[in-house]
Amino acid sequence: FNTISAYQAHGALPHYGASEESNAEVKAEGLFLVDSGGQYFYGTTDITRTIPMGNNTEEESVDYTLVLKGMIDGCKARFPKGTCGYQIDAITRKPLWEHAINYGHGTGHGVGYLLNVHEGPQVFNPTASPIAVELGMITSVEPGIYRPGKHGIRIENLVNTIQDVSNEFNEFYAFECLTIAPISTKIVKKELLEASQINWLNDYNAMVFDRLSPLLTEAEAAFLKEETKAI
């Protein structure tokens, strides 16, 4: 699919497509959103990161942190067998709802294996679909905040549904993150994060550095180390 490369106000359009007419100069300020992916013989990818470019406002920092909270809560969810996508959707939206903020697209969609980047039967959206989240399903988790004329923020990982705990209450599932890419912490409002969210973020970025740094040059690894340092 075509890369969504959106700077500042263009980021508020969830499916923005850059063109010669709409191109904007990227400056050392604001937010730059990139949603990209592709098909490979070993799988299909879909990932979004929002990159702080500098001189960010308080509103941008708070919005970024709320989206990050929702994305983390979705990715670290533990849920009983039989849970449906709309329940995962609500878990992910809750940190935004607490601030009377919402987004107009689904939280997640199924992803094919060398097939469609949007593939059912599962979806994480508010519609009360009867499709349960099953083991081995690969789904995106991608909450966002979009302020028309200002900025758009979305952070997206792909997750695989795995077995977690089995006890007298039920079988419980969890998500394994498949996406290995740093999540920027430059404008995170740490005071808005819960301890479990901070731990998840630090563990995730540490994993990213451990997995990617051996493949990089010394200069690239130094850059990644800075991008993934604990908060």
XYZ file of C-alpha atoms in Angstrom:
231
model
C 0.000 0.000 0.000
C 1.084 3.571 -0.505
C 3.023 5.099 2.376
C 1.147 7.726 4.385
C 3.743 10.457 4.893
C 2.051 13.355 6.657
C 3.464 16.452 8.332
C 1.608 18.683 10.772
C -1.990 19.379 9.592
C -1.771 16.638 6.948
C -1.413 14.127 9.783
C -4.985 14.926 10.830
C -6.122 13.139 7.642
C -5.826 9.431 8.589
C -5.428 8.310 4.953
C -3.567 11.319 3.577
C -1.736 10.870 0.282
C 1.154 13.192 -0.545
C 1.081 14.898 -3.942
C 2.946 17.650 -5.763
C 0.042 19.963 -4.978
C -0.139 19.192 -1.251
C 3.538 18.690 -0.416
C 4.643 20.580 2.697
C 8.130 21.479 3.834
C 9.212 19.472 6.887
C 10.691 21.777 9.528
C 12.326 21.353 12.930
C 8.974 21.643 14.680
C 5.698 19.816 15.042
C 4.884 16.183 14.290
C 5.612 13.938 11.306
C 3.459 10.809 10.851
C 4.596 7.835 8.752
C 2.392 4.773 8.114
C 4.155 2.215 5.955
C 4.411 -1.479 5.192
C 4.798 -4.090 2.504
C 4.420 -7.705 1.461
C 7.313 -10.132 1.919
C 7.705 -13.884 1.544
C 7.845 -14.140 5.342
C 4.849 -11.915 6.051
C 3.057 -8.625 5.547
C 3.885 -5.534 7.600
C 1.995 -2.418 8.671
C 3.511 0.100 11.076
C 2.939 3.703 12.098
C 5.188 6.014 14.055
C 4.722 9.693 14.857
C 8.024 11.545 15.069
C 8.448 14.749 17.116
C 10.450 17.151 14.964
C 11.169 19.726 17.692
C 9.650 22.744 19.459
C 6.554 20.724 20.294
C 3.578 22.301 22.036
C 2.011 21.169 25.295
C -1.045 19.969 23.368
C 1.123 17.883 21.027
C 2.958 16.325 23.981
C -0.234 15.472 25.869
C -1.936 14.069 22.755
C 1.135 11.978 21.916
C 1.235 10.565 25.441
C -2.476 9.689 25.433
C -2.151 7.844 22.116
C 0.880 6.013 23.487
C -1.069 5.035 26.626
C -3.859 3.579 24.517
C -1.473 1.716 22.246
C 0.395 0.246 25.226
C -2.835 -0.821 26.960
C -3.995 -2.546 23.783
C -0.672 -4.307 23.255
C -0.343 -5.520 26.853
C -3.970 -6.596 27.252
C -4.720 -9.932 28.925
C -8.175 -11.277 28.119
C -10.225 -14.486 28.422
C -10.776 -16.837 25.505
C -13.874 -15.731 23.595
C -13.107 -12.015 23.857
C -14.166 -10.102 20.740
C -12.490 -7.252 18.908
C -14.822 -4.536 20.190
C -13.667 -5.322 23.736
C -9.997 -4.848 22.794
C -11.053 -1.653 21.022
C -12.548 -0.297 24.256
C -9.448 -1.190 26.285
C -7.320 0.771 23.824
C -9.611 3.817 23.682
C -10.081 4.143 27.457
C -7.083 6.474 28.121
C -8.390 8.821 25.419
C -12.013 8.619 26.568
C -10.893 9.710 30.033
C -9.915 13.027 28.399
C -13.088 13.186 26.236
C -11.078 12.344 23.098
C -11.939 9.740 20.458
C -10.899 8.713 16.946
C -13.050 7.861 13.967
C -11.403 4.666 12.737
C -11.073 1.177 14.156
C -8.324 0.370 16.622
C -7.085 -2.568 14.588
C -7.489 -4.832 11.578
C -6.338 -8.302 10.682
C -3.194 -8.606 8.560
C -2.579 -11.347 6.002
C 0.522 -13.464 5.420
C 1.959 -12.246 2.098
C -1.656 -11.279 1.387
C -3.877 -8.283 2.154
C -2.698 -5.743 4.692
C -6.369 -5.455 5.759
C -7.684 -8.982 6.176
C -10.473 -10.482 8.286
C -12.249 -12.003 9.927
C -11.193 -10.114 13.072
C -11.311 -6.364 13.596
C -10.811 -4.201 16.669
C -13.536 -1.575 16.288
C -16.630 -0.381 18.181
C -18.985 -2.578 16.131
C -20.234 -5.526 18.188
C -18.854 -8.182 15.837
C -19.278 -11.764 17.122
C -15.798 -12.762 15.859
C -13.598 -13.792 18.796
C -9.873 -13.088 18.953
C -8.213 -16.456 18.317
C -4.696 -17.791 18.800
C -2.406 -16.943 15.899
C -4.458 -14.002 14.661
C -2.235 -11.082 13.648
C -3.895 -7.720 14.209
C -2.862 -4.080 14.295
C -3.190 -1.876 17.378
C -3.287 1.742 16.185
C -5.084 4.398 18.248
C -4.834 8.014 17.171
C -5.734 11.632 17.840
C -6.512 13.938 14.918
C -6.925 17.695 15.332
C -8.006 19.264 12.005
C -5.687 22.026 10.877
C -3.139 21.167 13.584
C -1.733 17.644 13.748
C -2.394 13.934 13.675
C -0.858 11.294 15.925
C -1.012 7.524 15.469
C 1.225 4.779 16.850
C 0.798 1.274 15.427
C 2.218 -2.147 16.185
C 1.225 -5.539 14.846
C 0.496 -8.183 17.475
C 0.105 -11.955 17.437
C -2.445 -13.576 19.758
C -0.759 -16.089 22.072
C -1.681 -18.381 24.972
C -1.054 -16.687 28.323
C -2.613 -18.316 31.401
C -4.976 -21.231 31.923
C -6.687 -21.542 35.303
C -10.027 -22.254 36.967
C -11.445 -19.015 35.578
C -10.727 -19.595 31.876
C -7.991 -19.700 29.308
C -6.437 -16.259 29.011
C -4.760 -14.880 25.914
C -2.286 -12.041 25.412
C -0.492 -10.291 22.567
C 3.067 -10.719 21.333
C 4.391 -7.617 19.543
C 5.753 -8.439 16.099
C 6.765 -4.881 15.187
C 10.368 -4.005 16.024
C 10.822 -0.251 15.689
C 11.642 2.397 18.295
C 8.853 4.404 19.884
C 9.975 7.983 20.428
C 9.884 9.169 24.036
C 11.135 12.718 23.408
C 7.825 14.431 24.202
C 6.238 11.831 26.475
C 4.594 13.311 29.579
C 5.861 10.727 32.039
C 3.512 11.937 34.772
C 0.551 10.807 32.644
C 1.845 7.236 32.380
C 1.116 4.479 34.878
C 4.031 2.436 36.225
C 3.013 -0.599 34.165
C 2.939 1.526 31.005
C 6.402 2.939 31.716
C 7.733 -0.583 32.277
C 6.162 -1.815 29.035
C 7.607 1.094 27.058
C 11.105 0.707 28.488
C 11.068 -3.069 27.977
C 9.818 -2.666 24.410
C 12.438 -0.107 23.413
C 15.180 -2.188 25.080
C 14.044 -5.181 23.008
C 14.152 -3.060 19.852
C 17.737 -2.005 20.567
C 18.843 -5.558 21.381
C 17.299 -6.958 18.203
C 18.340 -4.232 15.759
C 21.683 -2.891 17.010
C 23.751 -5.910 15.831
C 22.567 -5.178 12.276
C 23.626 -1.514 12.322
C 26.778 0.497 11.876
C 28.368 2.019 14.966
C 26.868 5.433 14.191
C 23.423 3.958 13.514
C 23.544 1.920 16.738
C 24.479 5.039 18.713
C 21.479 6.852 17.224
C 19.179 3.920 18.073
C 20.532 3.756 21.625
C 19.552 7.394 22.137
C 16.100 6.785 20.624
C 15.429 3.782 22.867
C 16.835 4.959 26.200
C 14.630 4.347 29.219
C 12.458 7.102 30.658
